[in-house]
């Protein structure tokens, strides 16, 4: 079962139209494709849909769903940010993600540009990355309650620009405690955690989210995982999926979840 549920098209910051992505999925012999455009977020219009885009997005994906019946199963999803307005009903699935942390009346982007991230931590946290991480993971821990998502997006997105622990130590007790506290809160909900290769295809990381230590913590809590590419360009639709599967197995995972017409089901890794 070859599937990607984290796909951005031209409705938000993806490079390709939905139909170009569908053609690529068919070419790659995929079984199904889920679209997950960024839900609206005020002040972040350069990478999210506007409220007016949402009905057009829904109409287009639903019509493609029909047109490609029998050739590719298509799902209508949404990547809902912590601060996005409530998504309403009628989605096949929601990915809940924290892309910004609100501080001093401003939304500080977590993953937009490395220089923005460094500047935000310096300006609003006095350079204390662990304080920023604590605020970030407080939001992540609440993402299921807040959005009603089925999938938690890129759990440790805050490490996007921290390859080789260049900015902060992911083994630091304050960092680990913040992350595990979020995990324990999310474990009380019926949610799936992504292994997400998006920062690899864009050259920021050499391994997927989440870090092996966090993946093992998910495994210890029997939390389900799925594999996604956070695709913004059709050439990355299945980017490093084999490496992600390998990582999952090495951390003790035996199954990944896939979405079907009957809901999420586990398949063997
Ligand atoms: Zn995201
Ligand atoms: Zn995304």
PDB file of C-alpha atoms and ligand atoms in Angstrom:
ATOM      1  CA  UNK A   1       0.000   0.000   0.000  1.00  0.00           C
ATOM      2  CA  UNK A   2       1.863   3.081  -1.264  1.00  0.00           C
ATOM      3  CA  UNK A   3       0.342   6.262   0.074  1.00  0.00           C
ATOM      4  CA  UNK A   4       1.229   9.812   0.995  1.00  0.00           C
ATOM      5  CA  UNK A   5      -1.207  11.855   3.081  1.00  0.00           C
ATOM      6  CA  UNK A   6       0.862  15.015   3.490  1.00  0.00           C
ATOM      7  CA  UNK A   7       0.752  16.801   0.126  1.00  0.00           C
ATOM      8  CA  UNK A   8       0.754  20.531  -0.665  1.00  0.00           C
ATOM      9  CA  UNK A   9      -0.450  21.807  -4.045  1.00  0.00           C
ATOM     10  CA  UNK A  10      -0.780  25.265  -5.606  1.00  0.00           C
ATOM     11  CA  UNK A  11      -3.704  26.117  -3.287  1.00  0.00           C
ATOM     12  CA  UNK A  12      -1.036  26.882  -0.646  1.00  0.00           C
ATOM     13  CA  UNK A  13       2.769  26.715  -0.971  1.00  0.00           C
ATOM     14  CA  UNK A  14       3.103  23.593  -3.143  1.00  0.00           C
ATOM     15  CA  UNK A  15       4.667  23.908  -6.601  1.00  0.00           C
ATOM     16  CA  UNK A  16       2.281  21.656  -8.511  1.00  0.00           C
ATOM     17  CA  UNK A  17      -1.410  21.595  -9.251  1.00  0.00           C
ATOM     18  CA  UNK A  18      -3.426  18.778  -7.682  1.00  0.00           C
ATOM     19  CA  UNK A  19      -3.743  17.131 -11.081  1.00  0.00           C
ATOM     20  CA  UNK A  20       0.033  17.200 -11.696  1.00  0.00           C
ATOM     21  CA  UNK A  21       0.489  15.476  -8.339  1.00  0.00           C
ATOM     22  CA  UNK A  22      -2.139  12.892  -9.227  1.00  0.00           C
ATOM     23  CA  UNK A  23      -0.375  12.098 -12.508  1.00  0.00           C
ATOM     24  CA  UNK A  24       2.907  11.673 -10.652  1.00  0.00           C
ATOM     25  CA  UNK A  25       1.236   9.397  -8.082  1.00  0.00           C
ATOM     26  CA  UNK A  26      -0.186   7.221 -10.863  1.00  0.00           C
ATOM     27  CA  UNK A  27       3.194   7.170 -12.606  1.00  0.00           C
ATOM     28  CA  UNK A  28       4.795   5.973  -9.366  1.00  0.00           C
ATOM     29  CA  UNK A  29       2.191   3.244  -8.977  1.00  0.00           C
ATOM     30  CA  UNK A  30       0.824   4.677  -5.754  1.00  0.00           C
ATOM     31  CA  UNK A  31      -2.443   3.323  -4.383  1.00  0.00           C
ATOM     32  CA  UNK A  32      -3.690   6.556  -2.901  1.00  0.00           C
ATOM     33  CA  UNK A  33      -2.892  10.219  -2.376  1.00  0.00           C
ATOM     34  CA  UNK A  34      -4.131  12.606   0.301  1.00  0.00           C
ATOM     35  CA  UNK A  35      -4.109  16.367  -0.163  1.00  0.00           C
ATOM     36  CA  UNK A  36      -3.388  18.432   2.940  1.00  0.00           C
ATOM     37  CA  UNK A  37      -3.291  22.114   1.975  1.00  0.00           C
ATOM     38  CA  UNK A  38      -2.421  24.537   4.759  1.00  0.00           C
ATOM     39  CA  UNK A  39      -5.547  25.841   6.499  1.00  0.00           C
ATOM     40  CA  UNK A  40      -5.868  29.644   6.617  1.00  0.00           C
ATOM     41  CA  UNK A  41      -3.780  31.486   9.178  1.00  0.00           C
ATOM     42  CA  UNK A  42      -3.991  35.264   9.506  1.00  0.00           C
ATOM     43  CA  UNK A  43      -0.704  37.025   8.774  1.00  0.00           C
ATOM     44  CA  UNK A  44       0.831  33.894   7.160  1.00  0.00           C
ATOM     45  CA  UNK A  45      -0.826  34.148   3.747  1.00  0.00           C
ATOM     46  CA  UNK A  46       2.351  33.439   1.783  1.00  0.00           C
ATOM     47  CA  UNK A  47       2.201  29.744   2.710  1.00  0.00           C
ATOM     48  CA  UNK A  48      -1.435  29.138   3.738  1.00  0.00           C
ATOM     49  CA  UNK A  49      -4.765  29.193   1.886  1.00  0.00           C
ATOM     50  CA  UNK A  50      -6.935  32.268   2.212  1.00  0.00           C
ATOM     51  CA  UNK A  51     -10.424  31.632   3.642  1.00  0.00           C
ATOM     52  CA  UNK A  52     -11.773  32.129   0.097  1.00  0.00           C
ATOM     53  CA  UNK A  53      -9.437  29.405  -1.248  1.00  0.00           C
ATOM     54  CA  UNK A  54     -10.930  26.729   1.011  1.00  0.00           C
ATOM     55  CA  UNK A  55     -14.239  26.117  -0.839  1.00  0.00           C
ATOM     56  CA  UNK A  56     -12.398  26.141  -4.211  1.00  0.00           C
ATOM     57  CA  UNK A  57      -9.897  23.637  -2.835  1.00  0.00           C
ATOM     58  CA  UNK A  58     -12.652  21.356  -1.578  1.00  0.00           C
ATOM     59  CA  UNK A  59     -14.547  21.499  -4.869  1.00  0.00           C
ATOM     60  CA  UNK A  60     -11.468  20.756  -6.957  1.00  0.00           C
ATOM     61  CA  UNK A  61     -10.238  17.805  -4.872  1.00  0.00           C
ATOM     62  CA  UNK A  62     -13.733  16.299  -4.674  1.00  0.00           C
ATOM     63  CA  UNK A  63     -14.149  16.541  -8.444  1.00  0.00           C
ATOM     64  CA  UNK A  64     -10.710  14.954  -9.003  1.00  0.00           C
ATOM     65  CA  UNK A  65     -11.671  12.229  -6.523  1.00  0.00           C
ATOM     66  CA  UNK A  66     -14.555  11.350  -8.817  1.00  0.00           C
ATOM     67  CA  UNK A  67     -12.653  11.751 -12.086  1.00  0.00           C
ATOM     68  CA  UNK A  68      -9.849   9.403 -11.020  1.00  0.00           C
ATOM     69  CA  UNK A  69     -12.010   6.696  -9.419  1.00  0.00           C
ATOM     70  CA  UNK A  70     -10.530   3.305 -10.227  1.00  0.00           C
ATOM     71  CA  UNK A  71      -7.106   4.779 -11.083  1.00  0.00           C
ATOM     72  CA  UNK A  72      -6.056   6.420  -7.805  1.00  0.00           C
ATOM     73  CA  UNK A  73      -7.810   6.764  -4.487  1.00  0.00           C
ATOM     74  CA  UNK A  74      -7.799  10.446  -3.490  1.00  0.00           C
ATOM     75  CA  UNK A  75      -8.440  11.833  -0.022  1.00  0.00           C
ATOM     76  CA  UNK A  76      -9.402  15.365   0.932  1.00  0.00           C
ATOM     77  CA  UNK A  77      -7.406  16.463   3.956  1.00  0.00           C
ATOM     78  CA  UNK A  78      -6.247  19.665   5.569  1.00  0.00           C
ATOM     79  CA  UNK A  79      -3.126  20.619   7.508  1.00  0.00           C
ATOM     80  CA  UNK A  80      -4.659  22.545  10.351  1.00  0.00           C
ATOM     81  CA  UNK A  81      -2.319  24.856  12.258  1.00  0.00           C
ATOM     82  CA  UNK A  82      -2.755  25.306  16.019  1.00  0.00           C
ATOM     83  CA  UNK A  83      -3.821  28.911  15.373  1.00  0.00           C
ATOM     84  CA  UNK A  84      -6.011  28.304  12.281  1.00  0.00           C
ATOM     85  CA  UNK A  85      -9.751  28.964  12.664  1.00  0.00           C
ATOM     86  CA  UNK A  86     -11.863  25.816  13.259  1.00  0.00           C
ATOM     87  CA  UNK A  87     -11.865  23.696  10.067  1.00  0.00           C
ATOM     88  CA  UNK A  88     -15.546  22.657  10.007  1.00  0.00           C
ATOM     89  CA  UNK A  89     -16.712  19.218   8.900  1.00  0.00           C
ATOM     90  CA  UNK A  90     -16.379  17.251   5.696  1.00  0.00           C
ATOM     91  CA  UNK A  91     -12.679  16.390   5.636  1.00  0.00           C
ATOM     92  CA  UNK A  92     -11.394  12.847   5.140  1.00  0.00           C
ATOM     93  CA  UNK A  93      -8.697  13.591   7.723  1.00  0.00           C
ATOM     94  CA  UNK A  94      -6.875  16.443   9.458  1.00  0.00           C
ATOM     95  CA  UNK A  95      -3.172  16.835  10.179  1.00  0.00           C
ATOM     96  CA  UNK A  96      -2.659  18.975  13.282  1.00  0.00           C
ATOM     97  CA  UNK A  97       0.565  20.988  13.217  1.00  0.00           C
ATOM     98  CA  UNK A  98       2.300  23.720  15.187  1.00  0.00           C
ATOM     99  CA  UNK A  99       4.162  26.063  12.792  1.00  0.00           C
ATOM    100  CA  UNK A 100       4.259  29.160  15.016  1.00  0.00           C
ATOM    101  CA  UNK A 101       4.473  30.037  18.691  1.00  0.00           C
ATOM    102  CA  UNK A 102       2.577  33.076  19.924  1.00  0.00           C
ATOM    103  CA  UNK A 103       4.748  35.356  22.031  1.00  0.00           C
ATOM    104  CA  UNK A 104       4.431  39.029  22.868  1.00  0.00           C
ATOM    105  CA  UNK A 105       1.341  39.314  20.638  1.00  0.00           C
ATOM    106  CA  UNK A 106       3.234  37.954  17.613  1.00  0.00           C
ATOM    107  CA  UNK A 107       3.293  34.606  15.838  1.00  0.00           C
ATOM    108  CA  UNK A 108       6.914  33.433  15.747  1.00  0.00           C
ATOM    109  CA  UNK A 109       7.492  30.957  12.895  1.00  0.00           C
ATOM    110  CA  UNK A 110       9.150  27.686  13.933  1.00  0.00           C
ATOM    111  CA  UNK A 111      10.162  26.381  10.497  1.00  0.00           C
ATOM    112  CA  UNK A 112      10.009  29.259   8.020  1.00  0.00           C
ATOM    113  CA  UNK A 113      13.600  30.515   7.677  1.00  0.00           C
ATOM    114  CA  UNK A 114      16.640  29.637   9.822  1.00  0.00           C
ATOM    115  CA  UNK A 115      17.531  33.300  10.356  1.00  0.00           C
ATOM    116  CA  UNK A 116      13.960  34.106  11.514  1.00  0.00           C
ATOM    117  CA  UNK A 117      14.065  31.222  13.967  1.00  0.00           C
ATOM    118  CA  UNK A 118      17.385  32.279  15.462  1.00  0.00           C
ATOM    119  CA  UNK A 119      16.291  35.937  15.635  1.00  0.00           C
ATOM    120  CA  UNK A 120      12.981  35.052  17.336  1.00  0.00           C
ATOM    121  CA  UNK A 121      14.690  33.019  20.056  1.00  0.00           C
ATOM    122  CA  UNK A 122      17.219  35.771  20.642  1.00  0.00           C
ATOM    123  CA  UNK A 123      14.656  38.580  20.656  1.00  0.00           C
ATOM    124  CA  UNK A 124      11.772  36.956  22.535  1.00  0.00           C
ATOM    125  CA  UNK A 125      13.489  34.297  24.667  1.00  0.00           C
ATOM    126  CA  UNK A 126      16.860  35.905  25.382  1.00  0.00           C
ATOM    127  CA  UNK A 127      18.511  33.112  23.373  1.00  0.00           C
ATOM    128  CA  UNK A 128      17.035  30.360  25.586  1.00  0.00           C
ATOM    129  CA  UNK A 129      16.143  27.632  23.057  1.00  0.00           C
ATOM    130  CA  UNK A 130      14.793  25.396  25.825  1.00  0.00           C
ATOM    131  CA  UNK A 131      12.250  28.039  26.844  1.00  0.00           C
ATOM    132  CA  UNK A 132      11.175  28.265  23.204  1.00  0.00           C
ATOM    133  CA  UNK A 133      10.985  24.447  23.038  1.00  0.00           C
ATOM    134  CA  UNK A 134       8.844  24.384  26.197  1.00  0.00           C
ATOM    135  CA  UNK A 135       6.353  26.813  24.634  1.00  0.00           C
ATOM    136  CA  UNK A 136       6.407  24.906  21.339  1.00  0.00           C
ATOM    137  CA  UNK A 137       5.761  21.508  22.952  1.00  0.00           C
ATOM    138  CA  UNK A 138       3.007  22.932  25.157  1.00  0.00           C
ATOM    139  CA  UNK A 139       1.150  23.742  21.945  1.00  0.00           C
ATOM    140  CA  UNK A 140       2.020  20.397  20.334  1.00  0.00           C
ATOM    141  CA  UNK A 141       0.681  18.589  23.405  1.00  0.00           C
ATOM    142  CA  UNK A 142      -2.635  20.386  22.942  1.00  0.00           C
ATOM    143  CA  UNK A 143      -2.914  19.983  19.165  1.00  0.00           C
ATOM    144  CA  UNK A 144      -5.375  17.049  19.245  1.00  0.00           C
ATOM    145  CA  UNK A 145      -7.768  18.821  21.626  1.00  0.00           C
ATOM    146  CA  UNK A 146      -7.425  22.043  19.711  1.00  0.00           C
ATOM    147  CA  UNK A 147      -7.873  20.742  16.127  1.00  0.00           C
ATOM    148  CA  UNK A 148      -9.502  17.302  16.437  1.00  0.00           C
ATOM    149  CA  UNK A 149      -6.765  15.978  14.141  1.00  0.00           C
ATOM    150  CA  UNK A 150      -6.196  12.285  13.344  1.00  0.00           C
ATOM    151  CA  UNK A 151      -2.505  12.828  12.500  1.00  0.00           C
ATOM    152  CA  UNK A 152       0.032  14.855  14.480  1.00  0.00           C
ATOM    153  CA  UNK A 153       2.262  16.661  11.951  1.00  0.00           C
ATOM    154  CA  UNK A 154       6.078  16.696  12.246  1.00  0.00           C
ATOM    155  CA  UNK A 155       6.167  16.300  16.053  1.00  0.00           C
ATOM    156  CA  UNK A 156       9.666  17.797  16.529  1.00  0.00           C
ATOM    157  CA  UNK A 157       9.518  20.429  13.757  1.00  0.00           C
ATOM    158  CA  UNK A 158      11.440  22.716  16.122  1.00  0.00           C
ATOM    159  CA  UNK A 159      14.592  20.750  15.205  1.00  0.00           C
ATOM    160  CA  UNK A 160      14.331  21.656  11.497  1.00  0.00           C
ATOM    161  CA  UNK A 161      17.319  24.025  11.596  1.00  0.00           C
ATOM    162  CA  UNK A 162      19.136  22.116  14.340  1.00  0.00           C
ATOM    163  CA  UNK A 163      20.950  19.453  12.290  1.00  0.00           C
ATOM    164  CA  UNK A 164      23.805  18.045  14.394  1.00  0.00           C
ATOM    165  CA  UNK A 165      22.358  19.885  17.437  1.00  0.00           C
ATOM    166  CA  UNK A 166      23.959  23.055  16.060  1.00  0.00           C
ATOM    167  CA  UNK A 167      21.626  25.424  17.969  1.00  0.00           C
ATOM    168  CA  UNK A 168      20.527  23.442  21.026  1.00  0.00           C
ATOM    169  CA  UNK A 169      21.080  20.044  22.620  1.00  0.00           C
ATOM    170  CA  UNK A 170      18.186  17.650  21.960  1.00  0.00           C
ATOM    171  CA  UNK A 171      19.557  15.489  24.778  1.00  0.00           C
ATOM    172  CA  UNK A 172      19.108  18.319  27.313  1.00  0.00           C
ATOM    173  CA  UNK A 173      16.683  17.351  30.117  1.00  0.00           C
ATOM    174  CA  UNK A 174      14.563  20.477  29.587  1.00  0.00           C
ATOM    175  CA  UNK A 175      14.157  19.615  25.903  1.00  0.00           C
ATOM    176  CA  UNK A 176      13.391  15.941  26.536  1.00  0.00           C
ATOM    177  CA  UNK A 177      10.939  16.673  29.333  1.00  0.00           C
ATOM    178  CA  UNK A 178       9.037  19.175  27.212  1.00  0.00           C
ATOM    179  CA  UNK A 179       8.789  16.710  24.319  1.00  0.00           C
ATOM    180  CA  UNK A 180       7.758  13.755  26.503  1.00  0.00           C
ATOM    181  CA  UNK A 181       5.143  15.816  28.309  1.00  0.00           C
ATOM    182  CA  UNK A 182       3.582  16.644  24.926  1.00  0.00           C
ATOM    183  CA  UNK A 183       3.740  12.982  23.945  1.00  0.00           C
ATOM    184  CA  UNK A 184       2.031  11.884  27.148  1.00  0.00           C
ATOM    185  CA  UNK A 185      -0.796  14.361  26.600  1.00  0.00           C
ATOM    186  CA  UNK A 186      -1.253  13.252  22.994  1.00  0.00           C
ATOM    187  CA  UNK A 187      -1.174   9.587  24.033  1.00  0.00           C
ATOM    188  CA  UNK A 188      -4.576  10.136  25.639  1.00  0.00           C
ATOM    189  CA  UNK A 189      -6.057  10.787  22.184  1.00  0.00           C
ATOM    190  CA  UNK A 190      -6.595   8.544  19.194  1.00  0.00           C
ATOM    191  CA  UNK A 191      -3.887  10.090  17.021  1.00  0.00           C
ATOM    192  CA  UNK A 192      -1.218   8.883  14.603  1.00  0.00           C
ATOM    193  CA  UNK A 193       2.301  10.347  14.535  1.00  0.00           C
ATOM    194  CA  UNK A 194       4.031  11.142  11.270  1.00  0.00           C
ATOM    195  CA  UNK A 195       7.455  10.045  10.261  1.00  0.00           C
ATOM    196  CA  UNK A 196       7.924  13.013   7.943  1.00  0.00           C
ATOM    197  CA  UNK A 197      10.719  13.327   5.364  1.00  0.00           C
ATOM    198  CA  UNK A 198       9.896  16.917   4.289  1.00  0.00           C
ATOM    199  CA  UNK A 199      12.980  18.602   5.748  1.00  0.00           C
ATOM    200  CA  UNK A 200      15.214  15.986   4.078  1.00  0.00           C
ATOM    201  CA  UNK A 201      13.915  16.672   0.578  1.00  0.00           C
ATOM    202  CA  UNK A 202      14.461  20.384   1.197  1.00  0.00           C
ATOM    203  CA  UNK A 203      18.028  19.872   2.339  1.00  0.00           C
ATOM    204  CA  UNK A 204      17.672  20.876   5.999  1.00  0.00           C
ATOM    205  CA  UNK A 205      17.990  17.469   7.636  1.00  0.00           C
ATOM    206  CA  UNK A 206      19.621  14.142   6.938  1.00  0.00           C
ATOM    207  CA  UNK A 207      16.963  12.135   8.811  1.00  0.00           C
ATOM    208  CA  UNK A 208      13.170  12.321   9.082  1.00  0.00           C
ATOM    209  CA  UNK A 209      11.151  13.771  11.953  1.00  0.00           C
ATOM    210  CA  UNK A 210      10.916  12.595  14.662  1.00  0.00           C
ATOM    211  CA  UNK A 211      14.336  11.910  16.190  1.00  0.00           C
ATOM    212  CA  UNK A 212      14.970   8.218  17.029  1.00  0.00           C
ATOM    213  CA  UNK A 213      14.751   8.889  20.797  1.00  0.00           C
ATOM    214  CA  UNK A 214      11.254  10.318  20.340  1.00  0.00           C
ATOM    215  CA  UNK A 215      10.229   7.541  17.991  1.00  0.00           C
ATOM    216  CA  UNK A 216      11.304   4.999  20.607  1.00  0.00           C
ATOM    217  CA  UNK A 217       9.283   6.908  23.218  1.00  0.00           C
ATOM    218  CA  UNK A 218       6.272   6.672  20.880  1.00  0.00           C
ATOM    219  CA  UNK A 219       6.890   2.948  20.478  1.00  0.00           C
ATOM    220  CA  UNK A 220       7.068   2.473  24.272  1.00  0.00           C
ATOM    221  CA  UNK A 221       3.656   4.118  24.527  1.00  0.00           C
ATOM    222  CA  UNK A 222       2.286   1.942  21.663  1.00  0.00           C
ATOM    223  CA  UNK A 223       1.487   5.044  19.619  1.00  0.00           C
ATOM    224  CA  UNK A 224       0.740   4.434  15.914  1.00  0.00           C
ATOM    225  CA  UNK A 225       2.841   5.989  13.157  1.00  0.00           C
ATOM    226  CA  UNK A 226       2.442   6.754   9.459  1.00  0.00           C
ATOM    227  CA  UNK A 227       4.991   7.789   6.828  1.00  0.00           C
ATOM    228  CA  UNK A 228       4.639  11.014   4.833  1.00  0.00           C
ATOM    229  CA  UNK A 229       6.799  13.226   2.627  1.00  0.00           C
ATOM    230  CA  UNK A 230       5.255  16.646   3.393  1.00  0.00           C
ATOM    231  CA  UNK A 231       5.444  17.046  -0.380  1.00  0.00           C
ATOM    232  CA  UNK A 232       5.715  20.541  -1.890  1.00  0.00           C
ATOM    233  CA  UNK A 233       7.098  19.370  -5.247  1.00  0.00           C
ATOM    234  CA  UNK A 234       5.947  16.306  -7.187  1.00  0.00           C
ATOM    235  CA  UNK A 235       9.508  14.999  -7.537  1.00  0.00           C
ATOM    236  CA  UNK A 236       9.470  14.452  -3.732  1.00  0.00           C
ATOM    237  CA  UNK A 237       6.166  12.632  -3.451  1.00  0.00           C
ATOM    238  CA  UNK A 238       7.733   9.510  -1.910  1.00  0.00           C
ATOM    239  CA  UNK A 239      11.039  11.076  -0.849  1.00  0.00           C
ATOM    240  CA  UNK A 240      13.137   8.779   1.409  1.00  0.00           C
ATOM    241  CA  UNK A 241      10.185   6.517   2.282  1.00  0.00           C
ATOM    242  CA  UNK A 242      12.493   3.505   2.435  1.00  0.00           C
ATOM    243  CA  UNK A 243      14.781   5.313   4.879  1.00  0.00           C
ATOM    244  CA  UNK A 244      11.746   6.278   6.962  1.00  0.00           C
ATOM    245  CA  UNK A 245      10.553   2.657   7.063  1.00  0.00           C
ATOM    246  CA  UNK A 246      14.024   1.549   8.034  1.00  0.00           C
ATOM    247  CA  UNK A 247      14.090   4.124  10.848  1.00  0.00           C
ATOM    248  CA  UNK A 248      10.670   2.970  12.072  1.00  0.00           C
ATOM    249  CA  UNK A 249      11.765  -0.667  12.165  1.00  0.00           C
ATOM    250  CA  UNK A 250      15.035   0.188  13.911  1.00  0.00           C
ATOM    251  CA  UNK A 251      13.017   1.946  16.640  1.00  0.00           C
ATOM    252  CA  UNK A 252      10.846  -1.122  17.164  1.00  0.00           C
ATOM    253  CA  UNK A 253       7.794  -0.185  15.088  1.00  0.00           C
ATOM    254  CA  UNK A 254       6.140  -3.132  13.377  1.00  0.00           C
ATOM    255  CA  UNK A 255       3.250  -1.363  11.656  1.00  0.00           C
ATOM    256  CA  UNK A 256       2.399   1.871   9.914  1.00  0.00           C
ATOM    257  CA  UNK A 257      -1.104   3.272   9.528  1.00  0.00           C
ATOM    258  CA  UNK A 258      -2.693   3.962   6.151  1.00  0.00           C
ATOM    259  CA  UNK A 259      -5.982   5.623   5.327  1.00  0.00           C
ATOM    260  CA  UNK A 260      -8.582   3.593   3.432  1.00  0.00           C
ATOM    261  CA  UNK A 261     -12.208   4.205   2.531  1.00  0.00           C
ATOM    262  CA  UNK A 262     -12.992   2.438   5.814  1.00  0.00           C
ATOM    263  CA  UNK A 263     -10.705   4.649   7.909  1.00  0.00           C
ATOM    264  CA  UNK A 264      -7.164   4.138   9.166  1.00  0.00           C
ATOM    265  CA  UNK A 265      -5.822   0.577   9.230  1.00  0.00           C
ATOM    266  CA  UNK A 266      -2.391  -0.836  10.158  1.00  0.00           C
ATOM    267  CA  UNK A 267      -0.135  -2.455   7.572  1.00  0.00           C
ATOM    268  CA  UNK A 268       3.020  -4.388   8.335  1.00  0.00           C
ATOM    269  CA  UNK A 269       6.350  -2.584   8.005  1.00  0.00           C
TER     270      UNK A 269
HETATM  271 ZN1  LIG B   1       3.567  21.520   8.414  1.00  0.00          ZN
HETATM  272 ZN1  LIG B   2       2.942  20.302   5.465  1.00  0.00          ZN
END
